[in-house]
Structure formats: structure tokens, C-alpha cells
Amino acid sequence: MTATFSGCLRRIIIGVAFLAFGPPLLAAAPKDAKPNVIIVLTDDQGYGDFSCHGNPVLKTPNLDRLHGESVRLTDFHVTPMCTPTRGQLLTGRDALANGAMCVSCGRTPLRRDLPTMADIFAANGYRTGHFGKWHLGDNHPYRPHERGFQETVYCKSWGISSAGDYWNNDCFDDFYYHNGVLKQFPGYNTDVFFNEAMRWMKTCRDKGEPFFVYLPTTAAHGPHFVPEKYREPYRNLKPQVAGFFGMIANIDENMGRLDAFLQAEELRDNTILIFMTDNGGTAGVPIHNAGMRGRKQELYEGGHRVPCFIRWPADKLRPGDLGELTECQDLLPTLIDLCGLKKPEGAVFDGISLATRLRGEQNQLPDRMLVVQYSRITGELRPKKGDACVMWRRWRLIGGQELYDLDSDPGQKQNIIDKHPDIARKMLDHYERWWAGVEKRVHEFNPISIGSDAENPVRLAPGDWQEVHCDQSAQVRRGEPKNAPWNVLVEKDGEYEIALLRYPPEAKLALTASVPPYQGAVGQLPAGQALPIARARLRIADVDQSQPVRGDETAAVFTVKLKAGRTQLQTWFYDAAGKELCGAYYTVVRRK
């Protein structure tokens, strides 16, 4: 009892001292101690959304301190949207090579044959935890606890108010999945994920187990719901910007809490802490974009150049800027080397290890060209050859038609492709080789399993419709006239009950119901429009059935016999005159 009390008191004193005076000098960890690893990945926060990067309005004191203590990759690139970045980070493979190339449209699941960062850490004796956004597959076999994470608390799809999210989640006291089981968590969204991560890290520390934590927040992605105290300093800005900056202020506060926790638990010195963001700027771009052209979804620099801070006090990674061209695919091979992990047999990475460069054992990185390409949700939904940015040293080739020299033109205002045809040709030749390497599998869809013991029943949401963008709760509430098939794998022969719903099952709403706007803790979700649904249709494998439905029913239920194998499942809702209204946004499949 006395020893436990004194240990707790010591940690409290260290934590208070850290907050008051900054980090004290700690003894180095034993040479044979495995370093812990934490990756914090924020959502929709651009390079300019930091006071240390010159933002004239936003204040981020804790991130500024981390910036000062870290190696800073100042020419570091992701993709211009969230899912592709996440897949690249966790596999070290380009988005078009790993399958997770789009935020919806059936292209979010990560290929099963690729080991993830969590798989690799777990195979090397680490405990692995994930807390926050996932967005690499909502269903079996793609969920985080099926991709190497031993502990996970997560929300579905792209986050709060997405079509895949729990109905009426509003960032406060929301329902998330704990190792696949739905559970309500009290508190504000970002606070919950940091709290759960720190709680779990403490259990690892108490057991003497090294850990890898992946902490991808849903903030500062919309809806910009945040406690008023964080929004208040920015009340003179437009409401969207005030909410966005407020969410970042809350992230910053949580980063301070995380650092105090690491100090109090004597973990800070031998923990590799990486902070990065998932794509270019959004709501904050009109305030400050660090001189860059472009934003989220765009191939200009502002769409995919993001911050990356790496701190590891025990290994004496010297703080400062590393301005050579790097990408998020580099982080997995880098961590394998920094942590002394065994690489999986046959594993191939598109990134390279930065370990010797970070340690000062290498003067410069190899000369290389990199490609940024993903599957868009606007215009051409299928990945299109040439829709890419090729990067080489100071050069940026966009769409094969625009060439920019960032040394003389960091804002990418002057297309100089006519002046440097030799440079453009070299970069185009590289792209041709790169495309040839991904083209064979770029139009594959990773199927969702139905009938598996691991997930039965299965809830399908419209964000996984093939090549149709319908991943927002607002689209469902409006009743947008969209429809497409789900790609599924029937795991077992048997009799299946398939329920077609307009609203998610937890909403318990009739097929034809309208619903008023939902007033959340600090914001409002839109109303749900009534649809005159009179008939439902189901097609799967060789089954094609339809039936009339009553307006007061919550679902149209079909019972069918299916054979094991890969197929597509598609649904339709019609009005009394036989006009198609939309697909069943939600379908629940249960093997009986």
C-alpha cells in the first residue's frame, strides 16, 4: 500500500513539474529496452493550422513545443484525402497498390494480403492499440481488431455524422466500438480517444510491456462540434472556422495532457512520438495556408504537404528541419529500423527507411521520384491514368500538363512545362513505370464478408456502394436518389435473412418516416425527409425478389438461400407507381 501510494505521488509530482517548468532530464532507458511508439494523426488539419507555422490567429502552444523538440519533416507528403493516407501509413504501400484508395465508393477496405504496422509490431512482442478513426473497412474482415490491433476503440466510416456512424452521434457521449462491441463512452469525442489511449498505455507500462499506439482523431473534420470554451477565442471568425480552430485547440490541449502523462509515467524518454495530419487544409485555408496553393482533394502542394514531427529523446534525434522529399509510406520502414523489428518475409514497401538520416548517420536521402494519386469522389470515380502529382526534388508535375519549380515559385503560380520539357519527360517516364505497377489491381474491390461467425449479423452502409458516393448521414437524411451494389463474400452456404432499411437499425424509424433536425449538445444534424416507399427489391447471386411494404414497417425482410462465394448484393426502393427512389441505404444480413 505504502509503495503504491509513494509511486503514485511521485508521478503526480513529475506531472505537475512538467506542466510548470517543462520536461526534466531523465535517465536514459536501458539499451535493450524496446521503445514505445505513438502516432497521432489528426483529420483535416492543414500545414498552416499551427501557430508555429505562422498562423496569425490559431494558438497551438503544446504542438509548438513538440515542434521545437522534434525532427521536422518539412517536405513530407500524404494524399489529399483521409483513407488513402491511412492505408499508406499503415502498410508502407501507395494507395493504388493497397486497395484503400478512396474515402467511400467501395474503395476503403485495405487489402487483406498486406501486413499492417500493427501486425508487424505485434509479431515483434509489442502490445498494439488503436483509438479513434479507422476508415479502412467497417466490416469483417477489415476492422482494426482484425488487422493487428489488440485493443481498439473506434467509430465507423469517416467519423461523426458519416452514414456509417452510429445514428445521432454528435461528438458528446457517443457510441463507439470497443474491440468490435458497441458501447457508449461519456465525454467529448477527442477527449475520449486520448483518455482511452492513456488508460491502456498505463496498463502496458504497469506490466512492463512495450506498446504501439495509433491515435487518429476524428477532429478537426466536420461537423465542427466542440465545447464552447474552445470556440470562444475565435468567436469573431466565421462559425465554421471558429469551430474548426476550437477543435484544433482541444487537440492541442490533449497533446499537452499526453505529454504530461508520458512524463508522469516515466515513458517520455523512450517513446517515439510522431505527430502528423492526414491531408491538406480545409476550413482554415482562407486564414493561413503557409503560402501554398491548393487544399484537401487537390494535387497542388496545399493538398498533400503536411507536417510531421518525430521526437525520441532517448535516441537523441536532434531537433531541426529535414527538408528532403519524404512521404508517409516512409514511416513504417523507418519504425522497423528504429525499433529493431523483424520485417515480415516477402513484405515490400513503397517508402524507404529514414532511420539513419534521422540519427545523423547519413548526409542525405537517395534521389527519388514519388507519386501522389488516389481515387476521387468527384468527377471520375475510378482511378484514372495521369490524375496524379509526380514529385522530384523541387519539381512538381501535375496531371502530366503542369510543371512547377517550388524553389522559385512556392505558390505554384507559373506553369513552366514548356520551358523544361526534359524534366517533364523524365517525370512522365517515371509515372508510366509506376502506373504499370499498380494498374493490374487498381479496379479490384475488396469484398465484405457475410455469414461469418466473426460478424453475424452484418450491417452494410451506403459508403461501401461500388463507385457511388453516398457516405454522409446528411445524404441519407435527404433521401438522395442513389443506388449501387455492395461487393460481398458469402462465407458459408445457408439460409440468410436480409433486411432492407432506409434508416440505420438503431434509429428504429419506419421506411417512410420523416424526422425533425436532431439538436445535439452544441450543434444540429439535419432533418430526415419522408420517402413514399411502397415496394422493395433484393438481388444477390441468382436471387432477384421483390415485395410490397407497409409504410409503418422499419424494414423489408427477405429470406433467401445462398451458396458460399463472391457476389454482389443490390437493393431498390420504389414508390407506388414503380418509380425507383433509391437503394436501401442500410441492409442487415444475418445467416440463420
mmCIF file of C-alpha atoms in Angstrom, residues 168 209 393 463:
data_model
loop_
_atom_site.group_PDB
_atom_site.id
_atom_site.type_symbol
_atom_site.label_atom_id
_atom_site.label_comp_id
_atom_site.label_asym_id
_atom_site.label_seq_id
_atom_site.Cartn_x
_atom_site.Cartn_y
_atom_site.Cartn_z
ATOM 1 C CA ASN A 168 -27.196 10.836 -33.981
ATOM 2 C CA GLU A 209 5.107 -4.310 -21.988
ATOM 3 C CA ARG A 393 13.355 17.383 -55.727
ATOM 4 C CA GLY A 463 -20.439 4.354 -48.109
#
